[in-house]
Amino acid sequence: MVDSDFLTDFQHGFVKGHSCTTQLLEVVDKLCGLLDNGDTVDMVYLDFAKASDSVPHRRLLFKLQQYGITGPILDWIKSFFLLRMQRVDVGGVMSSWVEVLSGAPQGSVLGPILFTCYINDMPDSIASFIYMYADDAKLFTTGRDQAMLQRDLDMLGEWSRIWQLTFNVDKCKVMQVGKPVEREPYVMQDVNGISYPLQAVEIEKDLGVWMDNKLKFSDHVEHAVSKANQILELIRRSFTYLDIPLLKQLYTTLVRPHPEYGNTVRHPHC
């Protein structure tokens, strides 16, 4: 997939040289460019319903074949997925065995990679900007292109019905970045084809970074400092004696990652 350049450039999950930070950097850079031009940006955060557990095995194998994965490799993947069985134990009473027809086994090396392959074609029918990290996805465009963004949401609804990977419409949200502008609410269809208006928010946690509609990141800093202080207090209460080497190890391991995470996104000039 990598050597043949089949993976979409918009996917940052489970791809070498990409991470949450690289995705956020690209998104913030694109947003800043649009805002500098005086545009208001409508950004939709998408949420898959039980993403890894919902991947249909037969459809996944079909997609892999379309990418040219055949022969022993495809047979190996088939044996990894097909004829998996499960049953439930309640109070020592076992249910009968049933075949597992969907899901990329979590905790495996192969599962996340195959999930990335399964949703790889999702951006193909999208005209708006779209960025993904595994099952986390967001698409956005300027307020002038509201009709285009709505069409893209309709296309994603159709894509999800074809490939049986549904969106949790209740958790999909829209945020207006920049100067507020009154406009019609965006709607999205659930698996039954029923349209629901998307919830409008002013702040959203995006890959661990709190994004607000002003791109100020002050709320993220407050959350990070609060979390770091909580852990510091926990360390203080948990140890009756702390020497300098132990305190340094605890601080660098448990505390520093919180205020430092995403610092290249919120303060790239530093």
Short mmCIF file of C-alpha atoms in Angstrom, two decimals:
data_model
loop_
_atom_site.label_atom_id
_atom_site.label_comp_id
_atom_site.label_asym_id
_atom_site.label_seq_id
_atom_site.Cartn_x
_atom_site.Cartn_y
_atom_site.Cartn_z
CA MET A 1 0.00 0.00 0.00
CA VAL A 2 2.83 2.41 0.84
CA ASP A 3 5.22 1.44 -1.96
CA SER A 4 2.44 1.69 -4.55
CA ASP A 5 1.26 5.03 -3.11
CA PHE A 6 -2.26 3.70 -2.59
CA LEU A 7 -2.77 5.23 0.86
CA THR A 8 -4.50 8.59 0.81
CA ASP A 9 -2.44 11.61 1.83
CA PHE A 10 -5.20 12.64 4.23
CA GLN A 11 -4.70 9.61 6.51
CA HIS A 12 -2.28 10.15 9.42
CA GLY A 13 -3.12 7.08 11.50
CA PHE A 14 -0.87 3.99 11.45
CA VAL A 15 1.21 5.50 8.65
CA LYS A 16 4.98 5.85 8.98
CA GLY A 17 6.11 9.45 9.48
CA HIS A 18 2.61 10.59 10.48
CA SER A 19 1.01 11.17 13.87
CA CYS A 20 -1.70 13.10 15.68
CA THR A 21 0.59 16.12 15.69
CA THR A 22 1.26 16.05 11.94
CA GLN A 23 -2.47 15.90 11.26
CA LEU A 24 -3.24 18.79 13.63
CA LEU A 25 -0.40 20.86 12.15
CA GLU A 26 -1.80 20.45 8.64
CA VAL A 27 -5.33 21.27 9.80
CA VAL A 28 -4.32 24.38 11.75
CA ASP A 29 -2.12 25.56 8.89
CA LYS A 30 -5.02 25.18 6.43
CA LEU A 31 -7.45 26.89 8.82
CA CYS A 32 -5.09 29.83 9.37
CA GLY A 33 -4.68 30.28 5.63
CA LEU A 34 -8.44 30.42 5.11
CA LEU A 35 -8.95 32.79 8.04
CA ASP A 36 -6.18 35.09 6.79
CA ASN A 37 -8.18 35.45 3.57
CA GLY A 38 -11.13 36.72 5.60
CA ASP A 39 -13.14 33.50 5.35
CA THR A 40 -15.25 31.82 7.99
CA VAL A 41 -14.70 28.06 8.15
CA ASP A 42 -17.35 25.42 8.87
CA MET A 43 -15.70 22.30 10.31
CA VAL A 44 -17.56 19.02 10.89
CA TYR A 45 -16.19 16.44 13.34
CA LEU A 46 -17.24 12.92 12.36
CA ASP A 47 -17.68 10.01 14.75
CA PHE A 48 -17.90 6.39 13.65
CA ALA A 49 -20.17 4.06 15.63
CA LYS A 50 -17.98 1.24 17.00
CA ALA A 51 -15.57 1.67 14.12
CA SER A 52 -13.13 -1.22 14.60
CA ASP A 53 -15.88 -3.65 15.59
CA SER A 54 -18.06 -2.86 12.56
CA VAL A 55 -15.76 -3.59 9.61
CA PRO A 56 -17.49 -6.29 7.47
CA HIS A 57 -14.96 -9.00 6.68
CA ARG A 58 -16.20 -9.85 3.17
CA ARG A 59 -16.25 -6.22 2.08
CA LEU A 60 -12.77 -5.67 3.53
CA LEU A 61 -11.39 -8.63 1.58
CA PHE A 62 -13.06 -7.28 -1.58
CA LYS A 63 -11.35 -3.91 -1.12
CA LEU A 64 -7.97 -5.56 -0.55
CA GLN A 65 -8.40 -7.49 -3.81
CA GLN A 66 -9.11 -4.23 -5.64
CA TYR A 67 -5.79 -2.88 -4.37
CA GLY A 68 -4.04 -5.90 -5.89
CA ILE A 69 -3.53 -7.93 -2.73
CA THR A 70 -3.94 -11.54 -3.84
CA GLY A 71 -2.39 -14.97 -3.49
CA PRO A 72 -0.87 -16.21 -0.22
CA ILE A 73 -1.07 -12.77 1.45
CA LEU A 74 -4.83 -12.54 0.86
CA ASP A 75 -5.27 -16.17 1.99
CA TRP A 76 -3.33 -15.34 5.16
CA ILE A 77 -5.58 -12.34 5.87
CA LYS A 78 -8.66 -14.48 5.16
CA SER A 79 -7.53 -17.04 7.72
CA PHE A 80 -6.96 -14.22 10.19
CA PHE A 81 -10.55 -12.95 9.81
CA LEU A 82 -12.83 -15.74 8.69
CA LEU A 83 -14.33 -18.51 10.85
CA ARG A 84 -13.78 -16.60 14.09
CA MET A 85 -16.26 -17.77 16.71
CA GLN A 86 -17.50 -16.25 19.93
CA ARG A 87 -19.82 -17.09 22.80
CA VAL A 88 -20.93 -15.49 26.06
CA ASP A 89 -20.41 -16.78 29.60
CA VAL A 90 -22.94 -15.53 32.18
CA GLY A 91 -22.72 -17.03 35.64
CA GLY A 92 -21.03 -20.15 34.35
CA VAL A 93 -23.69 -20.75 31.68
CA MET A 94 -22.35 -20.69 28.12
CA SER A 95 -24.25 -19.55 25.07
CA SER A 96 -23.92 -21.37 21.77
CA TRP A 97 -21.08 -20.48 19.41
CA VAL A 98 -21.76 -17.91 16.68
CA GLU A 99 -19.55 -16.75 13.82
CA VAL A 100 -17.98 -13.28 14.03
CA LEU A 101 -18.84 -11.58 10.74
CA SER A 102 -17.33 -8.14 11.33
CA GLY A 103 -14.62 -6.29 13.24
CA ALA A 104 -10.88 -5.74 12.99
CA PRO A 105 -9.43 -7.45 16.10
CA GLN A 106 -8.15 -4.73 18.40
CA GLY A 107 -4.79 -5.24 20.05
CA SER A 108 -3.43 -6.96 16.96
CA VAL A 109 -0.80 -5.57 14.59
CA LEU A 110 -2.88 -6.31 11.51
CA GLY A 111 -6.22 -4.93 12.73
CA PRO A 112 -5.44 -1.17 12.69
CA ILE A 113 -3.64 -1.42 9.32
CA LEU A 114 -6.57 -3.20 7.69
CA PHE A 115 -9.02 -0.67 9.14
CA THR A 116 -6.95 2.11 7.56
CA CYS A 117 -7.16 0.27 4.22
CA TYR A 118 -10.92 -0.12 4.59
CA ILE A 119 -11.65 3.61 4.93
CA ASN A 120 -8.87 4.63 2.53
CA ASP A 121 -11.31 5.51 -0.27
CA MET A 122 -13.55 7.69 1.91
CA PRO A 123 -11.99 11.01 0.74
CA ASP A 124 -12.35 10.11 -2.96
CA SER A 125 -15.87 11.47 -3.26
CA ILE A 126 -15.31 14.51 -1.02
CA ALA A 127 -14.79 18.01 -2.43
CA SER A 128 -14.16 19.67 0.96
CA PHE A 129 -10.92 19.43 2.92
CA ILE A 130 -10.80 16.18 4.89
CA TYR A 131 -8.23 14.85 7.36
CA MET A 132 -8.24 11.51 9.16
CA TYR A 133 -6.43 9.77 11.97
CA ALA A 134 -7.63 6.15 11.94
CA ASP A 135 -11.39 6.43 12.66
CA ASP A 136 -11.16 10.10 13.64
CA ALA A 137 -12.13 12.33 10.72
CA LYS A 138 -13.08 15.94 10.11
CA LEU A 139 -13.98 17.88 7.00
CA PHE A 140 -14.26 21.62 6.52
CA THR A 141 -14.59 24.35 3.97
CA THR A 142 -15.30 28.07 3.85
CA GLY A 143 -18.73 29.40 4.68
CA ARG A 144 -19.22 30.36 1.03
CA ASP A 145 -19.25 26.64 0.17
CA GLN A 146 -21.97 25.56 2.59
CA ALA A 147 -23.88 23.71 -0.12
CA MET A 148 -20.74 21.77 -1.08
CA LEU A 149 -20.11 20.73 2.53
CA GLN A 150 -23.72 19.55 2.85
CA ARG A 151 -23.34 17.52 -0.36
CA ASP A 152 -20.19 15.95 1.06
CA LEU A 153 -22.07 14.98 4.23
CA ASP A 154 -24.76 13.37 2.07
CA MET A 155 -22.07 11.51 0.09
CA LEU A 156 -20.50 10.24 3.33
CA GLY A 157 -23.90 9.01 4.47
CA GLU A 158 -24.23 7.06 1.24
CA TRP A 159 -20.67 5.72 1.56
CA SER A 160 -21.37 4.52 5.11
CA ARG A 161 -24.51 2.65 4.02
CA ILE A 162 -22.71 0.93 1.12
CA TRP A 163 -19.75 -0.18 3.23
CA GLN A 164 -21.76 -0.75 6.44
CA LEU A 165 -19.56 1.50 8.58
CA THR A 166 -22.06 3.83 10.15
CA PHE A 167 -21.58 7.24 11.71
CA ASN A 168 -22.84 8.04 15.19
CA VAL A 169 -24.82 11.10 14.11
CA ASP A 170 -25.55 12.11 17.72
CA LYS A 171 -21.81 12.60 18.31
CA CYS A 172 -21.01 14.31 15.00
CA LYS A 173 -20.57 18.05 15.58
CA VAL A 174 -20.01 21.22 13.61
CA MET A 175 -17.89 24.19 14.66
CA GLN A 176 -17.75 27.57 12.96
CA VAL A 177 -14.19 28.89 13.06
CA GLY A 178 -13.69 32.62 12.66
CA LYS A 179 -16.30 35.37 12.56
CA PRO A 180 -19.76 33.93 13.35
CA VAL A 181 -22.16 33.91 10.41
CA GLU A 182 -25.82 32.89 10.49
CA ARG A 183 -26.58 29.94 8.22
CA GLU A 184 -28.78 26.90 7.88
CA PRO A 185 -27.83 23.95 10.13
CA TYR A 186 -26.00 21.04 8.56
CA VAL A 187 -27.77 17.69 8.58
CA MET A 188 -26.53 14.13 8.34
CA GLN A 189 -28.34 10.86 7.71
CA ASP A 190 -28.17 7.88 10.02
CA VAL A 191 -28.07 4.25 8.91
CA ASN A 192 -31.84 4.31 8.34
CA GLY A 193 -31.64 7.33 6.05
CA ILE A 194 -33.21 9.71 8.59
CA SER A 195 -31.65 13.20 8.59
CA TYR A 196 -30.64 14.87 11.86
CA PRO A 197 -29.22 18.38 12.40
CA LEU A 198 -25.62 18.38 13.65
CA GLN A 199 -24.91 19.85 17.07
CA ALA A 200 -23.09 23.20 16.90
CA VAL A 201 -20.19 23.65 19.34
CA GLU A 202 -17.67 26.37 20.12
CA ILE A 203 -14.94 24.05 21.42
CA GLU A 204 -14.09 20.42 20.71
CA LYS A 205 -11.36 18.01 21.81
CA ASP A 206 -9.47 17.08 18.65
CA LEU A 207 -6.88 14.29 18.97
CA GLY A 208 -6.12 15.37 22.53
CA VAL A 209 -5.99 19.11 21.79
CA TRP A 210 -8.91 21.38 22.68
CA MET A 211 -9.75 23.38 19.55
CA ASP A 212 -11.95 26.46 19.93
CA ASN A 213 -13.65 28.56 17.30
CA LYS A 214 -11.03 31.33 17.67
CA LEU A 215 -7.94 29.07 17.48
CA LYS A 216 -6.70 30.64 20.71
CA PHE A 217 -5.87 27.35 22.53
CA SER A 218 -6.28 29.03 25.92
CA ASP A 219 -8.81 26.37 26.96
CA HIS A 220 -6.36 23.64 26.00
CA VAL A 221 -3.65 25.24 28.13
CA GLU A 222 -6.03 25.44 31.10
CA HIS A 223 -6.97 21.77 30.74
CA ALA A 224 -3.32 20.72 30.45
CA VAL A 225 -2.21 22.76 33.46
CA SER A 226 -5.14 21.49 35.53
CA LYS A 227 -4.33 17.86 34.66
CA ALA A 228 -0.63 18.38 35.44
CA ASN A 229 -1.46 19.94 38.82
CA GLN A 230 -3.77 17.04 39.67
CA ILE A 231 -0.99 14.55 39.02
CA LEU A 232 1.49 16.64 41.01
CA GLU A 233 -0.90 16.63 43.95
CA LEU A 234 -1.35 12.87 43.59
CA ILE A 235 2.43 12.41 43.66
CA ARG A 236 2.70 14.63 46.75
CA ARG A 237 0.06 12.58 48.62
CA SER A 238 1.40 9.18 47.50
CA PHE A 239 5.04 9.54 48.59
CA THR A 240 6.21 10.24 52.12
CA TYR A 241 9.76 10.84 50.87
CA LEU A 242 10.94 12.13 47.51
CA ASP A 243 14.58 12.61 46.58
CA ILE A 244 15.56 14.68 43.57
CA PRO A 245 16.22 11.78 41.11
CA LEU A 246 12.87 10.11 41.93
CA LEU A 247 10.95 13.38 41.72
CA LYS A 248 12.56 14.16 38.36
CA GLN A 249 11.64 10.71 37.03
CA LEU A 250 8.03 11.01 38.21
CA TYR A 251 7.72 14.54 36.84
CA THR A 252 9.15 13.78 33.39
CA THR A 253 7.12 10.55 33.10
CA LEU A 254 3.72 11.58 34.51
CA VAL A 255 3.48 15.38 34.49
CA ARG A 256 5.42 16.91 31.60
CA PRO A 257 3.64 15.00 28.80
CA HIS A 258 0.37 16.85 29.54
CA PRO A 259 1.50 20.48 29.10
CA GLU A 260 3.94 19.52 26.33
CA TYR A 261 1.52 17.52 24.17
CA GLY A 262 0.59 19.41 21.02
CA ASN A 263 2.84 22.37 21.83
CA THR A 264 4.04 22.51 18.22
CA VAL A 265 0.42 22.96 17.19
CA ARG A 266 -0.60 25.71 19.61
CA HIS A 267 2.75 27.52 19.71
CA PRO A 268 4.73 26.63 16.55
CA HIS A 269 6.81 29.82 16.74
CA CYS A 270 8.32 28.56 20.00
#
